[in-house]
Short mmCIF file of C-alpha atoms and ligand atoms in Angstrom, two decimals:
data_model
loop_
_atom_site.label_atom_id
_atom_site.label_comp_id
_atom_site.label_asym_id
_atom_site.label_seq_id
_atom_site.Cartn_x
_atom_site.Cartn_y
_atom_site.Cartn_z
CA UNK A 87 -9.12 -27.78 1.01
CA UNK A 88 -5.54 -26.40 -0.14
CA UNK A 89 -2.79 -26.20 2.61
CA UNK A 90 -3.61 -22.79 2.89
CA UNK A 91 -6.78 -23.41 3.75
CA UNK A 92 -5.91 -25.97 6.22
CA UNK A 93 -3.79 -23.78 8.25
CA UNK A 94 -6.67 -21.20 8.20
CA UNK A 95 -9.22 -23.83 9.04
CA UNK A 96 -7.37 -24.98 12.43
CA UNK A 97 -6.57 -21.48 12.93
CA UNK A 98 -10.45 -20.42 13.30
CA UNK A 99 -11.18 -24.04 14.84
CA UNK A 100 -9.00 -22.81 17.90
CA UNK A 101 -10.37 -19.74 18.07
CA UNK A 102 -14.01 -20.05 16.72
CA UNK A 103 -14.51 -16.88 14.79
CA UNK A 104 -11.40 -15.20 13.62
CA UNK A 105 -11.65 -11.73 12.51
CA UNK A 106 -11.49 -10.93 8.66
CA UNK A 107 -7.95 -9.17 9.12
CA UNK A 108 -6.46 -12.32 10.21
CA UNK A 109 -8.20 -14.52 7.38
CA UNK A 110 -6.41 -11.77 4.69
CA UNK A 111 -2.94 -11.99 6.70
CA UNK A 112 -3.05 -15.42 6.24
CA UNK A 113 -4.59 -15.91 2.18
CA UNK A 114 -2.42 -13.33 1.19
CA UNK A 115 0.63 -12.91 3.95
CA UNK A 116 1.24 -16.64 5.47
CA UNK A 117 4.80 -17.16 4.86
CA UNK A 118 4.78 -20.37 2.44
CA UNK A 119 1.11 -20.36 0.57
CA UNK A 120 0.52 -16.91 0.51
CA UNK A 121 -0.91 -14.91 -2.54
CA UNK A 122 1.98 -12.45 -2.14
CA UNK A 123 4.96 -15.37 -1.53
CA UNK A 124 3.67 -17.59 -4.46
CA UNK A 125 2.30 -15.51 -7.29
CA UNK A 126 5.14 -13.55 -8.15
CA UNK A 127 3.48 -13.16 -11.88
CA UNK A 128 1.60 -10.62 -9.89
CA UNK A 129 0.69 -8.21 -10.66
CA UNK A 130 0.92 -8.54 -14.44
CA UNK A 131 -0.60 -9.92 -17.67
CA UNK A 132 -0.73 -13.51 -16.70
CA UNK A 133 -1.65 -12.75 -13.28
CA UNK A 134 -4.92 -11.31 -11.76
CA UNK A 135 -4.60 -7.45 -11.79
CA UNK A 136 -2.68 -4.53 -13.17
CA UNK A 137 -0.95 -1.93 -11.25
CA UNK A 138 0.74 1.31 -13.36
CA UNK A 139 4.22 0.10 -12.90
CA UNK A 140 2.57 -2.99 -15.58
CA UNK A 141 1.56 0.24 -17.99
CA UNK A 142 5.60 0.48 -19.07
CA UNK A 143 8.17 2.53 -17.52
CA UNK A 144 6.88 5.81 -18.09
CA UNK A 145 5.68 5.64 -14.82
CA UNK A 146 9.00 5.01 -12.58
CA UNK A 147 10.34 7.37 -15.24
CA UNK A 148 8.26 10.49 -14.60
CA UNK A 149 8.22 9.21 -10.57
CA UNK A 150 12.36 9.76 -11.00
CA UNK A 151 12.06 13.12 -11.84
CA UNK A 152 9.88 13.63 -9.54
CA UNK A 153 11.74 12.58 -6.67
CA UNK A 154 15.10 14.02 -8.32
CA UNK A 155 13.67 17.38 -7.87
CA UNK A 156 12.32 16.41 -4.20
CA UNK A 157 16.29 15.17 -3.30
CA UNK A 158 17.80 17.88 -4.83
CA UNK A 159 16.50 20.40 -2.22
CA UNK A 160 17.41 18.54 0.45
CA UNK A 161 21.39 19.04 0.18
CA UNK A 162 23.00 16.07 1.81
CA UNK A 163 26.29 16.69 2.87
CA UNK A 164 28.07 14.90 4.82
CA UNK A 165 25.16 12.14 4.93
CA UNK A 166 23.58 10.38 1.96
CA UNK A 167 20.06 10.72 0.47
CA UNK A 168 17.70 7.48 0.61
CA UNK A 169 15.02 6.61 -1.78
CA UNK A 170 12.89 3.57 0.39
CA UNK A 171 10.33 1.78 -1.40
CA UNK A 172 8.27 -0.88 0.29
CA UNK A 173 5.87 -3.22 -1.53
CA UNK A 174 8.55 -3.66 -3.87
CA UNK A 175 7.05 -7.02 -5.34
CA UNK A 176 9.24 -7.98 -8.19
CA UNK A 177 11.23 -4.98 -7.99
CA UNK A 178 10.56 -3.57 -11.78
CA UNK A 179 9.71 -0.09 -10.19
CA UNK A 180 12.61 0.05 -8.47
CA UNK A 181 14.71 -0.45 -12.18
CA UNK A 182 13.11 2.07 -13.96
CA UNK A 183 13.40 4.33 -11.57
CA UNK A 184 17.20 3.88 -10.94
CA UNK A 185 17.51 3.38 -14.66
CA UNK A 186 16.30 6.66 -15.02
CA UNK A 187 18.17 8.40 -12.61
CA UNK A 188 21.77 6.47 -14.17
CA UNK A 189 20.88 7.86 -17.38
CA UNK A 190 19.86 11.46 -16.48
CA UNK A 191 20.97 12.12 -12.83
CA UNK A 192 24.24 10.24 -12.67
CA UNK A 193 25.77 12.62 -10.17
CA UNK A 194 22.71 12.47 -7.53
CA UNK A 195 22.30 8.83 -8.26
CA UNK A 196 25.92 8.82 -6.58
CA UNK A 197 24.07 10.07 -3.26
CA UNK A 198 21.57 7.69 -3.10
CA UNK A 199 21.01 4.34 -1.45
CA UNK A 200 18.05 2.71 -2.39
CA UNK A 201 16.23 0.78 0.13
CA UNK A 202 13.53 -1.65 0.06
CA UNK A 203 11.36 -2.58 3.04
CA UNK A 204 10.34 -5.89 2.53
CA UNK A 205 9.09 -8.80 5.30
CA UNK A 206 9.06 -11.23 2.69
CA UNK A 207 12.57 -13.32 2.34
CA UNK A 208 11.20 -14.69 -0.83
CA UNK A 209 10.09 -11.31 -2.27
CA UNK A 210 13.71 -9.99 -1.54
CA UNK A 211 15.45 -12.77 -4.19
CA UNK A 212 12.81 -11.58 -6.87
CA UNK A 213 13.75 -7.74 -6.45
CA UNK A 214 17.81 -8.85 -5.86
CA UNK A 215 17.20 -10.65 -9.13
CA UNK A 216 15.67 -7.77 -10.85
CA UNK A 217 18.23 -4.56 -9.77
CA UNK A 218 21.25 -6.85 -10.11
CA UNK A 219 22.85 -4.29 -12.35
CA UNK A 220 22.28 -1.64 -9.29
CA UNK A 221 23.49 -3.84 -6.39
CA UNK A 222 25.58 -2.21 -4.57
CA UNK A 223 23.19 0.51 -4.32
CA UNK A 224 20.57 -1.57 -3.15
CA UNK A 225 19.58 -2.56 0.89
CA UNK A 226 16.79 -4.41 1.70
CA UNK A 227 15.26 -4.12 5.50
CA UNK A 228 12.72 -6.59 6.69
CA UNK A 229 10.79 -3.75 8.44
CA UNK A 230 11.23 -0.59 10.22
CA UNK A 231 12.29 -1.91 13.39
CA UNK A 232 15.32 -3.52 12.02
CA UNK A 233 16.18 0.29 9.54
CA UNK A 234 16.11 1.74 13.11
CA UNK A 235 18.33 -0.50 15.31
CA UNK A 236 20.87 -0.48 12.09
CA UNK A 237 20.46 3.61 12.12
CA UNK A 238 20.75 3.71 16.13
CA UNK A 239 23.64 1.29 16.89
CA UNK A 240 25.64 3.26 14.06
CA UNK A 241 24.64 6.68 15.17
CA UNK A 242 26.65 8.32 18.44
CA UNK A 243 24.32 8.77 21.34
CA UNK A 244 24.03 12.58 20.43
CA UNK A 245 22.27 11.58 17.22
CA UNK A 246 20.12 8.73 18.19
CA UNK A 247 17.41 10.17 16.02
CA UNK A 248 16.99 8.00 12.61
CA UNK A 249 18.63 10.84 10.04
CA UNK A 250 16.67 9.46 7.09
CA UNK A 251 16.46 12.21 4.59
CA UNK A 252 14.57 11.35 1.02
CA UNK A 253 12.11 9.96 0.17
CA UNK A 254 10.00 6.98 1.66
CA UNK A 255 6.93 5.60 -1.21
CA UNK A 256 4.74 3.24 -2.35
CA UNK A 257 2.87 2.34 -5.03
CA UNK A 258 -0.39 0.34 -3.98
CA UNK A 259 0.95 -1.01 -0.67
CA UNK A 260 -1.88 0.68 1.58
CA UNK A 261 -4.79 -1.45 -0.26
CA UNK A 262 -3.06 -5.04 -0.09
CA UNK A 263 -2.83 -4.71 3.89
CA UNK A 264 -5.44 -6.14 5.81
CA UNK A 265 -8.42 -4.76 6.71
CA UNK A 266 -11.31 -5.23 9.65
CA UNK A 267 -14.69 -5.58 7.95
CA UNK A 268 -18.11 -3.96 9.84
CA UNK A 269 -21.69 -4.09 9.05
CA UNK A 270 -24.38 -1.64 10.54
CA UNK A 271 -27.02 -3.12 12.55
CA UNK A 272 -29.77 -0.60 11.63
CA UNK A 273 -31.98 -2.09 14.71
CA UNK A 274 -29.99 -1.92 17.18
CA UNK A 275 -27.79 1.16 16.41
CA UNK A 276 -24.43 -0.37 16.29
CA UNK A 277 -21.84 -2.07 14.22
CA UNK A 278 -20.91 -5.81 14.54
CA UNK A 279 -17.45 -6.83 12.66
CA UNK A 280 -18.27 -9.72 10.29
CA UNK A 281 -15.54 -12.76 10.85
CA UNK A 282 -14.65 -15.74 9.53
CA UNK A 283 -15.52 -19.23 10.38
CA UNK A 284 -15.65 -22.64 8.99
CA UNK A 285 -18.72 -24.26 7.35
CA UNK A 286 -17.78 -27.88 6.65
CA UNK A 287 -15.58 -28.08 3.31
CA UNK A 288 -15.69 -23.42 2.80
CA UNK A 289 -15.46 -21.11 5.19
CA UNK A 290 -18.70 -18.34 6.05
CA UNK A 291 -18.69 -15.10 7.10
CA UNK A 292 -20.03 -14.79 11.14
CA UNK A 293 -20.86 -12.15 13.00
CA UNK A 294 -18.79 -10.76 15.57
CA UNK A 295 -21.50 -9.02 17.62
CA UNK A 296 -19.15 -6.34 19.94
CA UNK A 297 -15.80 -5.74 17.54
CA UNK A 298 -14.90 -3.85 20.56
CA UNK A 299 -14.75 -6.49 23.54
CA UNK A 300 -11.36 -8.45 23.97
CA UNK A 301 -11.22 -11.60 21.89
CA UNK A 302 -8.96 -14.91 22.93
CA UNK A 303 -6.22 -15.11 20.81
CA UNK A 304 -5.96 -11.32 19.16
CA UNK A 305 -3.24 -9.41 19.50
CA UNK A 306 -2.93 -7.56 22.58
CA UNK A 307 -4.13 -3.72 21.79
CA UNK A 308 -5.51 -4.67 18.35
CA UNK A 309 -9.10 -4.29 19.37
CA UNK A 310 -8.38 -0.41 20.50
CA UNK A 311 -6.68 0.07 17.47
CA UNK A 312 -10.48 0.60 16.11
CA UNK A 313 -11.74 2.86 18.50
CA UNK A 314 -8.58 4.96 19.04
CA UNK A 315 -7.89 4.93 14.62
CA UNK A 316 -8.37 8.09 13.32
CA UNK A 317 -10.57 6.29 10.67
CA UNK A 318 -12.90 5.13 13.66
CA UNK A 319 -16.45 4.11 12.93
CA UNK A 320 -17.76 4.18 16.43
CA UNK A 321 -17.59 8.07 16.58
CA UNK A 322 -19.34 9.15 13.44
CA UNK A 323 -21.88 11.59 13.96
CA UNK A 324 -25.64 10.73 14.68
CA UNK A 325 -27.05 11.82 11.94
CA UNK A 326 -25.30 9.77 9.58
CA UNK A 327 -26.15 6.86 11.27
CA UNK A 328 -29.23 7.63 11.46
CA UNK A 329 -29.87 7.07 7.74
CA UNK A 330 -27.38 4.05 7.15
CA UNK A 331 -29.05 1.30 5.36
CA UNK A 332 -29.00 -2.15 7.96
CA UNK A 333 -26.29 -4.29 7.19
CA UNK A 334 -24.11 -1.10 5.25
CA UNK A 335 -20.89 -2.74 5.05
CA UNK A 336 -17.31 -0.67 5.64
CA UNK A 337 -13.68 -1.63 5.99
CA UNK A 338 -10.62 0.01 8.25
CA UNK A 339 -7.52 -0.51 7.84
CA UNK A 340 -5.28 0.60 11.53
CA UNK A 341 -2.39 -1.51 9.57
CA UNK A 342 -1.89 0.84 7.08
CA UNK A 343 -2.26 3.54 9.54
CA UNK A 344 0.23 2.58 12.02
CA UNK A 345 2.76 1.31 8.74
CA UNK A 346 1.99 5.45 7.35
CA UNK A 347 3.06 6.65 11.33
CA UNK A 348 5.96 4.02 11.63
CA UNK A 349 7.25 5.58 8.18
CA UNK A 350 6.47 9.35 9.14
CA UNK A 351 8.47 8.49 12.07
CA UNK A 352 12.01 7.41 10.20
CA UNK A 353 11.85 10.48 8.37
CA UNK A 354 13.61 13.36 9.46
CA UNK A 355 13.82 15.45 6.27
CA UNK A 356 11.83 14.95 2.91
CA UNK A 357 8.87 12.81 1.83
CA UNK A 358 6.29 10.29 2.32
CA UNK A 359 4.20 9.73 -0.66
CA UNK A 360 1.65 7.01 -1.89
CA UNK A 361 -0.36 6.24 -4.86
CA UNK A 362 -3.30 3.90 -4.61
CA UNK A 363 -7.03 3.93 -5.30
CA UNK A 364 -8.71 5.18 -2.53
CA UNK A 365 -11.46 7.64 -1.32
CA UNK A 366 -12.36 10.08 1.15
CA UNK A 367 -14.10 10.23 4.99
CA UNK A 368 -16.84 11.33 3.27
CA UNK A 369 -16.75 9.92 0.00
CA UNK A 370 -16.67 5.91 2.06
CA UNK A 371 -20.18 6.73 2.78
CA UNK A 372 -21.93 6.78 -0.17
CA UNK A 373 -25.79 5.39 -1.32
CA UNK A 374 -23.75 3.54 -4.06
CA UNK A 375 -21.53 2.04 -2.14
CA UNK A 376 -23.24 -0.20 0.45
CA UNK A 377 -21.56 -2.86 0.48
CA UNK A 378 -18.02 -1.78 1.12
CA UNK A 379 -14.96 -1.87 -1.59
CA UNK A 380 -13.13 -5.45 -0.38
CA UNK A 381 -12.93 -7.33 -3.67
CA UNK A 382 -11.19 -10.34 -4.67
CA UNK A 383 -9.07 -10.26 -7.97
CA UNK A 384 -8.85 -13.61 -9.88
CA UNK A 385 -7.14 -13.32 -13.36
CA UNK A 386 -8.75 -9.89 -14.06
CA UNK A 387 -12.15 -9.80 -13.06
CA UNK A 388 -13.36 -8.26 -9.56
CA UNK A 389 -15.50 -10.99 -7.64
CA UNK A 390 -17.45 -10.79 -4.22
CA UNK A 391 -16.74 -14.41 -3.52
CA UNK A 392 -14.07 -12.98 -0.99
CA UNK A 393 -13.53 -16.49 0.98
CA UNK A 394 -13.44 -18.44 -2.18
CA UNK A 395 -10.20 -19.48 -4.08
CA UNK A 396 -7.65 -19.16 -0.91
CA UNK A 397 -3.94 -18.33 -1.99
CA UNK A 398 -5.36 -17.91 -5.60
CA UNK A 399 -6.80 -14.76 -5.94
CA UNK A 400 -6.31 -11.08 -4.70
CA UNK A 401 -7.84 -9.46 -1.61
CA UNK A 402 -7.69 -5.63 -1.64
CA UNK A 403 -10.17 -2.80 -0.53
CA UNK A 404 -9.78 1.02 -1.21
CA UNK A 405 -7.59 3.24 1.18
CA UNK A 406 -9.06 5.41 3.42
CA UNK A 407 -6.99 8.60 2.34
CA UNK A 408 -9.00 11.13 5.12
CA UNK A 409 -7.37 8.29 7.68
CA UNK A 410 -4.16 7.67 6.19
CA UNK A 411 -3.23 11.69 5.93
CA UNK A 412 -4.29 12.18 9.60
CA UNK A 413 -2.12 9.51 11.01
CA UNK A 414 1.15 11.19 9.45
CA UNK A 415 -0.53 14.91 10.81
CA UNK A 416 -0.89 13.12 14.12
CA UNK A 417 3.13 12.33 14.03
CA UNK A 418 3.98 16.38 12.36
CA UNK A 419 4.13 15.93 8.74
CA UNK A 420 2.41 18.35 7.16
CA UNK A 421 0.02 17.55 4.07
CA UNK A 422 1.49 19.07 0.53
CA UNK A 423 -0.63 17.26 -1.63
CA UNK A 424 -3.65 14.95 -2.56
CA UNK A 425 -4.59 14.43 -6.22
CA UNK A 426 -5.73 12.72 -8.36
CA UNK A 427 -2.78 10.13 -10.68
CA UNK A 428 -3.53 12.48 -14.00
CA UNK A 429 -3.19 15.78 -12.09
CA UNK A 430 0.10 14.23 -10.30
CA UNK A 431 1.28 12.93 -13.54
CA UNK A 432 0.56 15.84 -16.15
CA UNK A 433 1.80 18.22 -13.66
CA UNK A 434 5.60 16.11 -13.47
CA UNK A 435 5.53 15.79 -17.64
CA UNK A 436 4.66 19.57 -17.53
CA UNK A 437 7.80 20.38 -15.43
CA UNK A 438 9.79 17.99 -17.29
CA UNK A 439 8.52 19.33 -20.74
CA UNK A 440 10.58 22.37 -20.04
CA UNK A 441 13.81 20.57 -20.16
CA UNK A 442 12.67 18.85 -22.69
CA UNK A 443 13.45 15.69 -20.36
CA UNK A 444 11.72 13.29 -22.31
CA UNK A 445 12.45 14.35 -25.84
CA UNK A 446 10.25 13.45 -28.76
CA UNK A 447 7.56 10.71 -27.64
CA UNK A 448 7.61 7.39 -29.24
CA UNK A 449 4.02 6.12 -29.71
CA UNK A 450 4.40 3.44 -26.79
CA UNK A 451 5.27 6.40 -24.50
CA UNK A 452 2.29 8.21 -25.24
CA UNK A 453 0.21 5.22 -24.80
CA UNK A 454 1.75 4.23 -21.34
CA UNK A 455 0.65 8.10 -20.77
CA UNK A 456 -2.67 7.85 -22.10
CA UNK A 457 -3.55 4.78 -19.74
CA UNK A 458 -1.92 6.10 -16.72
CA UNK A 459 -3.73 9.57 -16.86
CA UNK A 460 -6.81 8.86 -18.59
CA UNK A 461 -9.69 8.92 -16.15
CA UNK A 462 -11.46 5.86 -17.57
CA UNK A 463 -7.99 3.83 -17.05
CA UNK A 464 -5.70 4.45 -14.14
CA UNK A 465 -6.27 8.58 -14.02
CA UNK A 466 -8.56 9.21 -11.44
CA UNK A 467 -9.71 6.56 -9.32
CA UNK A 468 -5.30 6.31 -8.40
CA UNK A 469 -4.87 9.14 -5.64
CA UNK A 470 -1.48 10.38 -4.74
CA UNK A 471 -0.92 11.95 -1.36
CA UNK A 472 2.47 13.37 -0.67
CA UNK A 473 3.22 14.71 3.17
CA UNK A 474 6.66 15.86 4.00
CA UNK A 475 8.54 17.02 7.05
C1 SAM B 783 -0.64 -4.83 -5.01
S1 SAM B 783 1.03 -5.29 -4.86
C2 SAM B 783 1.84 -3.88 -5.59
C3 SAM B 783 3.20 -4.19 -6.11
C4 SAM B 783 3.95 -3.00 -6.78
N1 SAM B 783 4.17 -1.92 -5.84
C5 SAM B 783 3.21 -2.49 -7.98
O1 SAM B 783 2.68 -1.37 -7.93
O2 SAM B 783 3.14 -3.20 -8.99
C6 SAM B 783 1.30 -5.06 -3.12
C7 SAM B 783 2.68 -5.46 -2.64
O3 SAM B 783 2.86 -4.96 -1.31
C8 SAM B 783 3.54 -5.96 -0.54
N2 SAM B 783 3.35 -5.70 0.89
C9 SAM B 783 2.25 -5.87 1.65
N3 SAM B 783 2.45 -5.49 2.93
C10 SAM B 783 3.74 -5.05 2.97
C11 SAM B 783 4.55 -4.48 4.01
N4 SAM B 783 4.10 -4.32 5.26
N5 SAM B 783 5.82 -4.11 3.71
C12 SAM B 783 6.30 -4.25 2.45
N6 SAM B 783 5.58 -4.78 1.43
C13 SAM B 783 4.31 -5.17 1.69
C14 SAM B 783 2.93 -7.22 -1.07
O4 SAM B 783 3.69 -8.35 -0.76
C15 SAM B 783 2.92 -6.95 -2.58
O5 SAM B 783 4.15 -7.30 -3.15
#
């Protein structure tokens, strides 16, 4: 066992089962060995998995018009406009984007601060080293809490509302947080959550027989989260159930739900958009898709063998998008748009065609295109959902 997997193991020793959430917090999270703090080669070619930022930087470029267009009708004066982007990684989004805007929005680029959200101390050297050449323009926040005490201890008591006006997104963020695993127990008409435990040298999944009961050592509130989540699995209609295959395996993710409503709530003008691959309330149940979408990424390939490798390989499962837009409706932002990455794409190169804002296309550019839109590549399964307030 790595040191990884010795912190796990005395971690579910203590606590016999632990859920699946905490085992992915920890193989991909814990603060020295984890996936995210050591791999920083990630994503990339010499790393497990692709994301469209790896395509070339087509894809910050056409996301800068975008959100040049998005800032420019939200007229700033006296205040300043904010881009935020959180899940950062290495920061190469970030530069093409503000690379863009120096070269073709010089004057609105002088409006905008460009913030990061990012836990991760580690993570924030890599994206410092990255947008050196933007520094001053750059802040980094380790969360929301600490954008909001900033915001509030600067603000007069009048305006102790955070005055955030821009543009908070990500590009897959949603599908690297972790998520609760169930299984359907056809016989008995209810779902069980599977956990984690150890089996001598590996770890095994275990059965968690009522996800719903308070468990020693959670959280205090986390086990609501699943009932109360508007991506709950204990209220789906009979009928459905009725016809689920035994053992039909799902994920739920209340992190990303309650990171979407924290977000939606530091936003008092503008936008809150992410890209990630994703599905549906109705497309997660599906007779081709029984055993859930967790996966494990080890240099390229998509495995099952989810408890395998710890700190060494990828844990990710699709966003629930149905969820995800009803926890920023619950908080008052109102839906604009969910489509696919080609349809979000084609229809920003379309508006930018008629400047002629890209110019002639070199053949690299069309092939950064080409993979981003093309349906086989990153086109359709990569949803974008855009809510605004
Ligand atoms: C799949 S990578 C995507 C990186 C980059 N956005 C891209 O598209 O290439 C997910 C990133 O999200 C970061 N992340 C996960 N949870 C986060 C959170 N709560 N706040 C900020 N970043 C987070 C991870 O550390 C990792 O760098």
């Amino acid at each position: 066992m790595n040191n990884l997997s010795e912190i796990i193991r005395r971690e579910a020793a203590q606590r016999g089962v632990l859920s699946f959430a905490r085992f992915m917090e920890l193989a991909l999270y814990c603060p020295v060995h984890g996936y995210y703090e050591t791999k920083k080669d990630n994503p990339g070619r010499h790393g497990d998995f692709y994301t469209s930022v790896g395509a070339g930087e087509l894809f910050g470029q056409l996301l800068a018009f975008q959100f040049a267009e998005w800032l420019e009708t939200l007229n700033p004066q006296p205040s300043t406009l904010n881009l935020v982007e959180a899940g950062a990684h290495d920061g190469r989004l970030a530069k093409d984007i503000l690379a863009w805007l120096q070269s073709n929005r010089p004057e609105l680029l002088d409006q905008i601060e460009y913030w990061i959200i990012e836990p991760s101390a580690r993570r924030q050297e890599w994206q410092g080293e990255t947008l050196r050449e933007f520094a001053p323009r750059v802040r980094w926040f380790a969360g929301f809490q600490s954008l909001l005490q900033e915001r509030t201890c600067h603000s007069s008591p009048a305006t102790r509302h955070p005055p955030l006006r821009g543009v908070i997104f990500s590009n897959e963020l949603l599908d690297a947080m972790p998520v609760h695993r169930f299984g359907w127990d056809a016989q008995n008409k209810k779902w069980f959550e599977w956990g984690v435990t150890v089996d001598g040298e590996k770890f095994a999944w275990a059965k968690i027989p009522d996800p719903l009961a308070p468990r020693s050592g959670e959280r205090a509130g986390a086990r609501g989260t699943f009932e109360n989540s508007p991506s709950s699995i204990f209220h789906l209609p009979s009928s459905l159930l009725a016809v689920l295959p035994d053992g039909y395996t799902i994920e739920t993710c209340p992190a990303a739900e309650s990171w979407w409503r924290e977000a939606a709530g530091i936003l008092e003008r503008g936008k809150l958009m992410t890209i990630d691959y994703g599905l549906t309330a109705d497309e997660r149940f599906s007779p081709s898709r029984t055993r859930g979408t967790l996966r494990a990424y080890f240099r390229h390939h998509a495995g099952d063998d989810i408890l395998a490798n710890i700190g060494e390989q990828d844990l990710t499962a699709h966003v629930n998008f149905s969820a995800i837009q009803a926890a920023g409706e619950s908080v008052g932002l109102r839906t604009e748009m969910f489509s696919t990455q080609s349809q979000f794409l084609t229809g920003i190169l379309e508006k930018a065609s008629k400047d002629n804002f890209f110019g002639e296309w070199t053949p690299a550019q069309a092939r950064q295109f080409q993979t981003l839109t093309h349906p086989e590549h990153l086109g359709r399964a990569f949803r974008v959902l855009v809510q605004s307030r």
